[in-house]
PDB file of C-alpha atoms and ligand atoms in Angstrom:
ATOM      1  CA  UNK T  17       0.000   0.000   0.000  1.00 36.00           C
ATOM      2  CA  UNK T  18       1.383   3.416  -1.284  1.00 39.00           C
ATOM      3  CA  UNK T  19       2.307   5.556   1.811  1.00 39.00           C
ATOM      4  CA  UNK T  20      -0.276   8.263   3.096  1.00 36.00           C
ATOM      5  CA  UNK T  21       1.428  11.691   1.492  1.00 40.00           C
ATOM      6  CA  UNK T  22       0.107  14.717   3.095  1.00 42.00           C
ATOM      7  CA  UNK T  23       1.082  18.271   2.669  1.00 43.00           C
ATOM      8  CA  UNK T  24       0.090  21.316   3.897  1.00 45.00           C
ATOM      9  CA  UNK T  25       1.064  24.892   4.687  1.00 45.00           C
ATOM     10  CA  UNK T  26       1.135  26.601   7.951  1.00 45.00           C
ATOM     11  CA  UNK T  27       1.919  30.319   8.787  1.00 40.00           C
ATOM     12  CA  UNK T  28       3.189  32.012  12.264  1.00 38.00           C
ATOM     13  CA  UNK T  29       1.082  34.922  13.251  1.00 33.00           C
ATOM     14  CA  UNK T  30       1.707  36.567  16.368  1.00 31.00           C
ATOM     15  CA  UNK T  31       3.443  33.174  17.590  1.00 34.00           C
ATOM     16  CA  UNK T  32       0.346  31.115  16.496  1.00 34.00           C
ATOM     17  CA  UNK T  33       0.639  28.227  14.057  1.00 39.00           C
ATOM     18  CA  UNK T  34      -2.138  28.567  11.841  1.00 38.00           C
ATOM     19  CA  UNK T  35      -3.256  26.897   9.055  1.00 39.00           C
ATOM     20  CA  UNK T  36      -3.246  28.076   5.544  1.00 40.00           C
ATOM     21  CA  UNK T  37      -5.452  26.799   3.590  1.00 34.00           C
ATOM     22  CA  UNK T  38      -5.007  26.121   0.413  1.00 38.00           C
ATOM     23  CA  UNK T  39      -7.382  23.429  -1.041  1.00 37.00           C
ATOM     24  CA  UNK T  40      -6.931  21.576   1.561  1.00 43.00           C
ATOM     25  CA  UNK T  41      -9.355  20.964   4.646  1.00 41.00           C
ATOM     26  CA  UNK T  42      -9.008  23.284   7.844  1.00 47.00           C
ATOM     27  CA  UNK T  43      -7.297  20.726  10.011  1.00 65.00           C
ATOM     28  CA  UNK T  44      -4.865  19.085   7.354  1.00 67.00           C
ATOM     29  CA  UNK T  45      -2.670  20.808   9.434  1.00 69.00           C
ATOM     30  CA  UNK T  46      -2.700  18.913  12.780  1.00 74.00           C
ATOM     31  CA  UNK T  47      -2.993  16.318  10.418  1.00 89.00           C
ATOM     32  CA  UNK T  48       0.110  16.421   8.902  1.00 92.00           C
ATOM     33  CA  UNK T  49       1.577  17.036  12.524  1.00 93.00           C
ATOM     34  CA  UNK T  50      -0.290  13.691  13.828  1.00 93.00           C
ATOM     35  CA  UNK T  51       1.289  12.014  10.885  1.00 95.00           C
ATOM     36  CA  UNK T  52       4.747  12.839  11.755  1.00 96.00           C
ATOM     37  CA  UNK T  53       3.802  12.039  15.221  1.00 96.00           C
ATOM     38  CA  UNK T  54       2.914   8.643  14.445  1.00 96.00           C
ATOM     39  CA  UNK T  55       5.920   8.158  12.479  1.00 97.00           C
ATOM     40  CA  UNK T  56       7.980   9.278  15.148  1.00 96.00           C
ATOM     41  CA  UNK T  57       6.380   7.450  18.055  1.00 96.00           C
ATOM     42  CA  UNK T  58       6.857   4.298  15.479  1.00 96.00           C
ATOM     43  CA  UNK T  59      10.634   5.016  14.763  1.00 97.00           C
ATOM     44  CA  UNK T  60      13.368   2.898  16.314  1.00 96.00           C
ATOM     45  CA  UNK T  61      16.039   4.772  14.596  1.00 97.00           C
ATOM     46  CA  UNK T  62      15.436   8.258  13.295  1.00 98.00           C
ATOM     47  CA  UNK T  63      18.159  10.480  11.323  1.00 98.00           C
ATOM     48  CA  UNK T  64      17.162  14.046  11.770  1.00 98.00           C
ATOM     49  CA  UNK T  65      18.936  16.439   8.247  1.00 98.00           C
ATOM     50  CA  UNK T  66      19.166  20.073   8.810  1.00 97.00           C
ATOM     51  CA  UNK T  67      19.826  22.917   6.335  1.00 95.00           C
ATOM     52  CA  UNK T  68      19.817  27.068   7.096  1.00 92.00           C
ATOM     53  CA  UNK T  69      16.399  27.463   7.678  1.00 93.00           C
ATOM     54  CA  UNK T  70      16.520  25.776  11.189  1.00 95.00           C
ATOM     55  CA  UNK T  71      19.066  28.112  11.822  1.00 92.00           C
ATOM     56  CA  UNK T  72      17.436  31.371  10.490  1.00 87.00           C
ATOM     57  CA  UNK T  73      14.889  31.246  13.262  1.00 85.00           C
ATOM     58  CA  UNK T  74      18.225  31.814  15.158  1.00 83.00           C
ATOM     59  CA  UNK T  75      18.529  35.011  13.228  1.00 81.00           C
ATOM     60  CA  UNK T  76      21.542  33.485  10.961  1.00 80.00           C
ATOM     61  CA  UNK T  77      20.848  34.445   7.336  1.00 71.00           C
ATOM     62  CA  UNK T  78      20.461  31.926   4.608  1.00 70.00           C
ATOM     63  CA  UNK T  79      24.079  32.315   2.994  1.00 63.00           C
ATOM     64  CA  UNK T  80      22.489  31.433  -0.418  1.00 62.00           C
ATOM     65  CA  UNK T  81      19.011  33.219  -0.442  1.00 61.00           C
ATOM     66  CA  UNK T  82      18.384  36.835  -1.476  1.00 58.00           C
ATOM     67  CA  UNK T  83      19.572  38.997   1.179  1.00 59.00           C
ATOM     68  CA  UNK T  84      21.964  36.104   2.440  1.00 61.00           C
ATOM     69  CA  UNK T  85      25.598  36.378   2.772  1.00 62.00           C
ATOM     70  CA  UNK T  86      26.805  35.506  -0.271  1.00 61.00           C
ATOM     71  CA  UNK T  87      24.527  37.969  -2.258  1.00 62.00           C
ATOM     72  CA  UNK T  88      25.842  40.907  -0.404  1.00 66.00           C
ATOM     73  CA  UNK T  89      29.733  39.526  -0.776  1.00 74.00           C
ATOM     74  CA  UNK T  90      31.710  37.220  -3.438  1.00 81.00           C
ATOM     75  CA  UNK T  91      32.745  33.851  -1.402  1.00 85.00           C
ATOM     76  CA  UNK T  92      36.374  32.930  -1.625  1.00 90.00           C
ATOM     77  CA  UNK T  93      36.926  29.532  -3.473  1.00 91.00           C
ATOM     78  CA  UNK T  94      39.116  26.863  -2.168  1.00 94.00           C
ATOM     79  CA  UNK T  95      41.655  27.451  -4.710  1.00 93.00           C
ATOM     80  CA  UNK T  96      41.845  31.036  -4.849  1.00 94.00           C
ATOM     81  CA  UNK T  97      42.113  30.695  -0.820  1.00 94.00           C
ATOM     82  CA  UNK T  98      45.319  28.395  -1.361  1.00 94.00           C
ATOM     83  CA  UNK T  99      46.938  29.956  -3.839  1.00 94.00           C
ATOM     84  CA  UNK T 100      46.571  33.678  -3.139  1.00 94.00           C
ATOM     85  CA  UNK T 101      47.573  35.225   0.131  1.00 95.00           C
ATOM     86  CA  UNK T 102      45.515  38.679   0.012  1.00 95.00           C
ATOM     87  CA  UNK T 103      42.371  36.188  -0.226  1.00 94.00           C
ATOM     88  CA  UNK T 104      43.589  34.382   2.825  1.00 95.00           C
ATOM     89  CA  UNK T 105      43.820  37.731   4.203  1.00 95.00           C
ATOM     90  CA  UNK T 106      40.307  38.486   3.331  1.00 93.00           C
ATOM     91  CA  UNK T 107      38.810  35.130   4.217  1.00 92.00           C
ATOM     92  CA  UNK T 108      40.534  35.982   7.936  1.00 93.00           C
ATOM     93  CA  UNK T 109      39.222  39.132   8.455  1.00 92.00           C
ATOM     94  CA  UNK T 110      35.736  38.331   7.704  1.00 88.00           C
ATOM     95  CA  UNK T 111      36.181  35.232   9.751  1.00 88.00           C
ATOM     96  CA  UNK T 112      37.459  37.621  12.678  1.00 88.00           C
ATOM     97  CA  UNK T 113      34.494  40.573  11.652  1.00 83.00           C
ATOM     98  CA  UNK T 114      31.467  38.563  11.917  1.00 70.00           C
ATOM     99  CA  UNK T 115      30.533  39.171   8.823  1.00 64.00           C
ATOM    100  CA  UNK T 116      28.928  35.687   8.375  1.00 60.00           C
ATOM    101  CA  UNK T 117      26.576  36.770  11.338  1.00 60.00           C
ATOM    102  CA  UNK T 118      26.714  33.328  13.304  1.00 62.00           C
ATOM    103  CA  UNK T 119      28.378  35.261  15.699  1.00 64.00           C
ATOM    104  CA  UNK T 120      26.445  34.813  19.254  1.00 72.00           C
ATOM    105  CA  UNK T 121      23.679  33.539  16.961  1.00 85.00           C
ATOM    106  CA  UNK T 122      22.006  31.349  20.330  1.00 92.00           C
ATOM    107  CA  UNK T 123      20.438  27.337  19.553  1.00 95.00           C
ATOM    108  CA  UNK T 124      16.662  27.987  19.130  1.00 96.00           C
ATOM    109  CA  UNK T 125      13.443  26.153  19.941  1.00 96.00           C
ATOM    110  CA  UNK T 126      14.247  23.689  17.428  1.00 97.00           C
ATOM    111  CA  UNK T 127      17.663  23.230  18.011  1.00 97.00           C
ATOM    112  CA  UNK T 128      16.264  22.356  21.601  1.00 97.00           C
ATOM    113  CA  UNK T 129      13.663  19.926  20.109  1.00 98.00           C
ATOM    114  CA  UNK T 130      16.233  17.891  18.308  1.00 98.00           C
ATOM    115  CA  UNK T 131      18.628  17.403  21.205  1.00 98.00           C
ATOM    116  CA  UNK T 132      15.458  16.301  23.243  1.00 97.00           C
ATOM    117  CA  UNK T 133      15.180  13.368  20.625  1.00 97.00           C
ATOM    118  CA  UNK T 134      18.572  12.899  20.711  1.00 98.00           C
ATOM    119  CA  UNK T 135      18.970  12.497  24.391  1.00 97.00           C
ATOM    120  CA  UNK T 136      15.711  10.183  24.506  1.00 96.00           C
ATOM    121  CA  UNK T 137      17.631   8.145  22.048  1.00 96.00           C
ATOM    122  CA  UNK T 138      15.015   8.400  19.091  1.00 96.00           C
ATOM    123  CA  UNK T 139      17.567  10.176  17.322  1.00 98.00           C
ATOM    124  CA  UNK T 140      21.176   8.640  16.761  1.00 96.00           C
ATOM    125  CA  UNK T 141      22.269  11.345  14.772  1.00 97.00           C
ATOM    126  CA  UNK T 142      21.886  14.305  13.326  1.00 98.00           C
ATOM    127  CA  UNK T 143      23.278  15.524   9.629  1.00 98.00           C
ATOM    128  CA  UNK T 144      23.481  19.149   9.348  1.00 97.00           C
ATOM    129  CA  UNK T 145      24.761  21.572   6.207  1.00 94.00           C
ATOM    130  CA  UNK T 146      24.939  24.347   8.861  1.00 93.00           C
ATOM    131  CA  UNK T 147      28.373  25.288  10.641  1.00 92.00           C
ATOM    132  CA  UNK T 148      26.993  27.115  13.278  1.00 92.00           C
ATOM    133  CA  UNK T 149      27.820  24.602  15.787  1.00 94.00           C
ATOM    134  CA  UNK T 150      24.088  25.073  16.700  1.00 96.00           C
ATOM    135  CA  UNK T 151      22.842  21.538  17.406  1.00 98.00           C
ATOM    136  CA  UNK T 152      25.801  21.408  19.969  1.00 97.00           C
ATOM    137  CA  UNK T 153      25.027  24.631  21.503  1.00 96.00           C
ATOM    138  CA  UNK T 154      21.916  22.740  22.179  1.00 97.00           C
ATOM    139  CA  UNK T 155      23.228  19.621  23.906  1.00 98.00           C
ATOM    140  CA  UNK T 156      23.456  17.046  21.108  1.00 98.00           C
ATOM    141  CA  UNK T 157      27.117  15.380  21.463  1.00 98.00           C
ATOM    142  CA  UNK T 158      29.549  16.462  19.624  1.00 97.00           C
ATOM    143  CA  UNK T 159      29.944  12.919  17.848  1.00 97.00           C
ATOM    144  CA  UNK T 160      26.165  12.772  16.792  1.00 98.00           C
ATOM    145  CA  UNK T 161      26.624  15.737  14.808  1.00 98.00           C
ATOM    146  CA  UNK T 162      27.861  14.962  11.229  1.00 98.00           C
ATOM    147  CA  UNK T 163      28.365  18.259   9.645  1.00 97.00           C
ATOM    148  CA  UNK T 164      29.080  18.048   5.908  1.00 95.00           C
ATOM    149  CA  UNK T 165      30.122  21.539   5.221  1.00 93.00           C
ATOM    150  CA  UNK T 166      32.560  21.870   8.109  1.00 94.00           C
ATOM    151  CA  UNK T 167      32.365  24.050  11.326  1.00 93.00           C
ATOM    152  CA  UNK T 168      32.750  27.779  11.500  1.00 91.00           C
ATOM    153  CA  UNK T 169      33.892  27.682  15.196  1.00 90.00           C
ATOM    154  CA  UNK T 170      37.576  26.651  15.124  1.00 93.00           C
ATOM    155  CA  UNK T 171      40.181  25.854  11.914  1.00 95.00           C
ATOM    156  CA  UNK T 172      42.449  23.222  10.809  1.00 96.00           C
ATOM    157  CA  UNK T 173      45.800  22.985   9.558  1.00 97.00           C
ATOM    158  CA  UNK T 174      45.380  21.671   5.551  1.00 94.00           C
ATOM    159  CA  UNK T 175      48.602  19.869   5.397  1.00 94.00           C
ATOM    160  CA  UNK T 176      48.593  17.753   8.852  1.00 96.00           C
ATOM    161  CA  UNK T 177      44.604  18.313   9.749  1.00 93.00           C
ATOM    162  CA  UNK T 178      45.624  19.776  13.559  1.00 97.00           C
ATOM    163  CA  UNK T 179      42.753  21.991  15.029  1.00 96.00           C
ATOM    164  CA  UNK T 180      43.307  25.360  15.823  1.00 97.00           C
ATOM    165  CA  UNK T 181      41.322  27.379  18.409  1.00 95.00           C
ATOM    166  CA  UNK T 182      40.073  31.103  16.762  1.00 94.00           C
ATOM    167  CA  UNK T 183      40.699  33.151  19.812  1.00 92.00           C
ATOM    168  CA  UNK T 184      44.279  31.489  19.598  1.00 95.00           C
ATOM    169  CA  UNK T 185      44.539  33.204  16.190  1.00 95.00           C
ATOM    170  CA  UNK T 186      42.688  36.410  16.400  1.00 93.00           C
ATOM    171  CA  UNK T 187      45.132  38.687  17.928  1.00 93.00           C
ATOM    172  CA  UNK T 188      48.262  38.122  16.144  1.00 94.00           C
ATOM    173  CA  UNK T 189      46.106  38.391  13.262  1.00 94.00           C
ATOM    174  CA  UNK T 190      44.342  41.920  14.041  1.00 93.00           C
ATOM    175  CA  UNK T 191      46.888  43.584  15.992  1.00 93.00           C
ATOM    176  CA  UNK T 192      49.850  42.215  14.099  1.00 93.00           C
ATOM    177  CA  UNK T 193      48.883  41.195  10.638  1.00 91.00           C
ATOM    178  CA  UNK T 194      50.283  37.664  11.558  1.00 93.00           C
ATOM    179  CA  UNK T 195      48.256  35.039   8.731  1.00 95.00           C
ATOM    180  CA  UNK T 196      47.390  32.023  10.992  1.00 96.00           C
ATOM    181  CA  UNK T 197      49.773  29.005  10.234  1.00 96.00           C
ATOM    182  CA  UNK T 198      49.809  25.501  11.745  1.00 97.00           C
ATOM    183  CA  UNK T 199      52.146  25.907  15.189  1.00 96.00           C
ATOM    184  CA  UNK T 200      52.832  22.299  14.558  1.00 97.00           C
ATOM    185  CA  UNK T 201      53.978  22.054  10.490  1.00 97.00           C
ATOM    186  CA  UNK T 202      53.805  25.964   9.473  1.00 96.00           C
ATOM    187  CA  UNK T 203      50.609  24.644   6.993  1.00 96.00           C
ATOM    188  CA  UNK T 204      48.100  26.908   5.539  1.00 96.00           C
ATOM    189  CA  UNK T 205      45.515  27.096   8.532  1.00 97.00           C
ATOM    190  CA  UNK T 206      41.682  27.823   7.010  1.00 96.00           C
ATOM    191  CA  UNK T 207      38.334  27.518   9.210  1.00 93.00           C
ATOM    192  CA  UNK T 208      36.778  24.566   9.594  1.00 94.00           C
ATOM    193  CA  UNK T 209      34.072  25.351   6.923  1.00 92.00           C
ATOM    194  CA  UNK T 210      34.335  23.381   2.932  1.00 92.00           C
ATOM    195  CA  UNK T 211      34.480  26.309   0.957  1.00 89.00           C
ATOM    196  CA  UNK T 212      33.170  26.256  -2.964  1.00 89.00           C
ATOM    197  CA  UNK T 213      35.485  24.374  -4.373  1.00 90.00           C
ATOM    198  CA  UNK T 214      37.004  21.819  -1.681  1.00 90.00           C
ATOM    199  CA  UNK T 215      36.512  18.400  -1.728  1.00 88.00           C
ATOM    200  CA  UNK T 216      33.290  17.470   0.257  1.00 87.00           C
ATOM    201  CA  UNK T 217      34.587  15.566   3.664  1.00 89.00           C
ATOM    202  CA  UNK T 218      35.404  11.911   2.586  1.00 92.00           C
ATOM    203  CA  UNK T 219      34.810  10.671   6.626  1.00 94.00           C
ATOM    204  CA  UNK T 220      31.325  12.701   7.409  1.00 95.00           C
ATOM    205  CA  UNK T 221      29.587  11.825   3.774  1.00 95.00           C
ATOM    206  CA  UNK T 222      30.746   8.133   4.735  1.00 96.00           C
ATOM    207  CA  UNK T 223      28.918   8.331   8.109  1.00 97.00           C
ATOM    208  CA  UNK T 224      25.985  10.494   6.541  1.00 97.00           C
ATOM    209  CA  UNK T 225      25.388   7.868   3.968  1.00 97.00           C
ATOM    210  CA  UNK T 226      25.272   4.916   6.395  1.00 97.00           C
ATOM    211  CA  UNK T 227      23.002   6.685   8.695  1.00 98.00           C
ATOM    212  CA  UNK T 228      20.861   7.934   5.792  1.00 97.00           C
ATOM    213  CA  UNK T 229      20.943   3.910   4.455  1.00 97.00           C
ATOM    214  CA  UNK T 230      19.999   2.060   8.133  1.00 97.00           C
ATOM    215  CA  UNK T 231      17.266   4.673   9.519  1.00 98.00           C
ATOM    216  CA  UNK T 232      13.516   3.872   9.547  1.00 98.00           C
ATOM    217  CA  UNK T 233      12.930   7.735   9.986  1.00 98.00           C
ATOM    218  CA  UNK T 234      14.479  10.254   7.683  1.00 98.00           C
ATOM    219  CA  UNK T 235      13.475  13.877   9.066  1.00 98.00           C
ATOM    220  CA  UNK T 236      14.334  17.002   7.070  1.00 97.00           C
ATOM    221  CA  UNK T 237      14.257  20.176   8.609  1.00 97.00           C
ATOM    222  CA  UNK T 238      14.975  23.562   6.962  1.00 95.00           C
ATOM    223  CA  UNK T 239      16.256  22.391   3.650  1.00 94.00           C
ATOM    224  CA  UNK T 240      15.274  22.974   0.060  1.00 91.00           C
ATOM    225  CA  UNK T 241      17.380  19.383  -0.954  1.00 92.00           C
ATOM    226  CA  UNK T 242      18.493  20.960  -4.414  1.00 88.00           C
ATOM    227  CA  UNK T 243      22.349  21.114  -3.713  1.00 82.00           C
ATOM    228  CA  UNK T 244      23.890  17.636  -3.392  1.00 80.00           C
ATOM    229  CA  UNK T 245      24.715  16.057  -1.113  1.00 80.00           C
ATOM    230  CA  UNK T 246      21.394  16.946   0.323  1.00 80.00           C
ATOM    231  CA  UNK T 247      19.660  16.001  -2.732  1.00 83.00           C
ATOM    232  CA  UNK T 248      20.479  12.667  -2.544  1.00 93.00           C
ATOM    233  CA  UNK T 249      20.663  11.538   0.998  1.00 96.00           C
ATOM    234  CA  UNK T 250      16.490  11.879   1.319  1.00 96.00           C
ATOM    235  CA  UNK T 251      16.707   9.121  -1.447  1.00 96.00           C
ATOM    236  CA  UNK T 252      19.293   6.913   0.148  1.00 97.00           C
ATOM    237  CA  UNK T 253      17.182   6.662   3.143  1.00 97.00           C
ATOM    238  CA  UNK T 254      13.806   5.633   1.362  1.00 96.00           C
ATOM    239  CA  UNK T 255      15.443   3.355  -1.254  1.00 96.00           C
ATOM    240  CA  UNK T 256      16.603   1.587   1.642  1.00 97.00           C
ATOM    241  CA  UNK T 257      12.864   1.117   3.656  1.00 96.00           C
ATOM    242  CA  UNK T 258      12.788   4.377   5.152  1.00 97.00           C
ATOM    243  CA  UNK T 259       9.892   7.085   5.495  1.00 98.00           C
ATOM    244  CA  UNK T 260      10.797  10.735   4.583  1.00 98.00           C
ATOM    245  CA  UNK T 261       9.393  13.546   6.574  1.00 97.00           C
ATOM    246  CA  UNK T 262      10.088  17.075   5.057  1.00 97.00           C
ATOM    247  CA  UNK T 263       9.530  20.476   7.434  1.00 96.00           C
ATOM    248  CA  UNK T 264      10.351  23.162   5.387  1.00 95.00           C
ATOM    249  CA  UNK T 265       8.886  27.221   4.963  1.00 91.00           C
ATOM    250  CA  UNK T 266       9.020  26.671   1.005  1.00 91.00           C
ATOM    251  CA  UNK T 267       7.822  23.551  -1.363  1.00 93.00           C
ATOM    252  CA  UNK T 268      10.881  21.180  -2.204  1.00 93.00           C
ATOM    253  CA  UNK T 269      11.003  19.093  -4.802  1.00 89.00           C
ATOM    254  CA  UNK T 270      11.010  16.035  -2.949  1.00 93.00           C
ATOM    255  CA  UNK T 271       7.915  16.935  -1.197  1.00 95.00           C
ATOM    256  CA  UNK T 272       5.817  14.412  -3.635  1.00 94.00           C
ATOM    257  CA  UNK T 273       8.130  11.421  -2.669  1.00 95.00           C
ATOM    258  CA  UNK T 274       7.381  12.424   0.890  1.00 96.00           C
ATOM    259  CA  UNK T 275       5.757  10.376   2.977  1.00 96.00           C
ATOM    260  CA  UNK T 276       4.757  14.104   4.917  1.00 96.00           C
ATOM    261  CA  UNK T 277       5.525  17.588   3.843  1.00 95.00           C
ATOM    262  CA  UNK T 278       4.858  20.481   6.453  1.00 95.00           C
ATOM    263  CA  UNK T 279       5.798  23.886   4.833  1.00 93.00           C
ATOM    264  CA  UNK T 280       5.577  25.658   8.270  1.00 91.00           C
ATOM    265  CA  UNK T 281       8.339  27.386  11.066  1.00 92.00           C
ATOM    266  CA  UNK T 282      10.414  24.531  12.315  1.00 95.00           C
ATOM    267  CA  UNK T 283      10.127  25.382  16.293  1.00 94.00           C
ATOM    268  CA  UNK T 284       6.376  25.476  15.502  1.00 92.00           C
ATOM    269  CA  UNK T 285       5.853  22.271  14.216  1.00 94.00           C
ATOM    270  CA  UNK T 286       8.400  20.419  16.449  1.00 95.00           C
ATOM    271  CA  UNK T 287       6.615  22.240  19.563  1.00 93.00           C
ATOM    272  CA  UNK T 288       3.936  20.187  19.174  1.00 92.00           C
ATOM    273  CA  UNK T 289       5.308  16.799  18.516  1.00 93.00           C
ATOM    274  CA  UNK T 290       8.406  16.488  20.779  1.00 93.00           C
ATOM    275  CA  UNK T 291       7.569  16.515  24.618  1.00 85.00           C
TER     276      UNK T 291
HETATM  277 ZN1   ZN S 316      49.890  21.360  10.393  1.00 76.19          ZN
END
């Protein structure tokens, strides 16, 4: 029997989670959230994916949407990073500006929501996009986080892969010009983030796949799934028996091979499923 696909919109108003209604009855809503529910409460092991938009209810800006970081200022390549010091320069000084505005950027109701499924043990782990360090923030364990684009809190050395602390960094940089380099080989040191252009992590996509490929529950949360790896994981996990859940403010194109598609706020929707 096919699976039961239901989608529906909801809206915040004045902190409210109401339903829009667009051809569909009043309370496809709570629908929709029951439906989750159930496939939650049914779940033995449930991967949760998250892209910006859990993170933009923490006031981060989607890097790639209009407005977002990367329409106000070009993004420095991998290999224009390696091979071109005044980049490196650049790449530094936004790092140390805030420019990225993750900056103090606090875990939000979400965040909170996740590491409550996490710590029940619903949740084994949790694949982000973001590198806001966010889900940690929020009390998910450090190892349960696979983060395929990196993590904007600290930087490695690129020649022997040593981690570097930012606030170790920042001052010979400002006050003295000083371009971070590994204190153990004298490597180029870059943040933790995969910039355009670098080779996705070999290690996380591993894990990321696996977990995708032995979950029952595949939960997306604040992505659009058009930019692989992202695009393909959703698949991985229903090819292999899984159900797909998708929470996301905008349609996706994977909403039809959903088995639920709630185009609502994140915290909203996760408020009322996870006690
Ligand atoms: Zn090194």
């Amino acid at each position: 029997m096919p699976p039961c696909r239901l989608s529906v919109n909801l809206e915040l108003l004045n902190g409210i989670c109401l339903p829009r209604v667009l051809g569909t009855p009043h309370n496809a809503a709570m629908s929709a959230i029951s439906r989750l529910a159930a496939l939650l409460a049914g779940s033995a092991r449930t991967v949760v994916f998250t892209g910006a938009g859990i993170s933009t209810e923490s006031g981060i800006p989607d890097f790639r949407s209009p407005g977002g970081v990367w329409s106000r200022m070009k993004p420095i390549d991998f290999d224009t990073f390696m091979h071109n010091e005044d980049a490196r320069r650049e790449a530094w000084q936004r790092t140390f500006s805030g420019t990225a505005g993750w900056v103090g950027a606090k875990p939000n109701e979400g965040h909170f929501a996740v590491a409550r499924l996490v710590d029940t043990g619903k949740v084994g782990h949790v694949i982000t996009q973001n590198v806001d360090n966010l889900h940690q923030d929020a009390g998910v364990p450090a190892h349960q986080v696979i983060e395929l684009h990196g993590n904007a809190g600290y930087a490695t050395c690129l020649i022997c892969g040593l981690r570097h602390e930012l606030a170790d960094l920042r001052d010979p940089f400002l006050e003295q010009g000083t371009l971070p380099a590994c204190r153990a080989c004298g490597g180029i040191v870059k943040s933790a983030t995969i910039s355009f252009g670098q080779p996705m992590p070999v290690e996380a996509m591993r894990r990321a796949e696996a977990a995708s490929r032995e979950c029952d529950l595949f939960i997306v949360l604040g992505s659009s799934l058009l930019v692989y790896p992202a695009a393909a994981l959703p698949m991985v996990a229903k090819s292999n028996g899984g159900a797909l859940a998708i929470v996301n403010r905008e349609l996706t194109d994977m909403d039809s091979k959903a088995d639920v598609a709630i185009h609502a706020e994140i915290g909203a929707v996760l408020r009322e499923i996870v006690p």
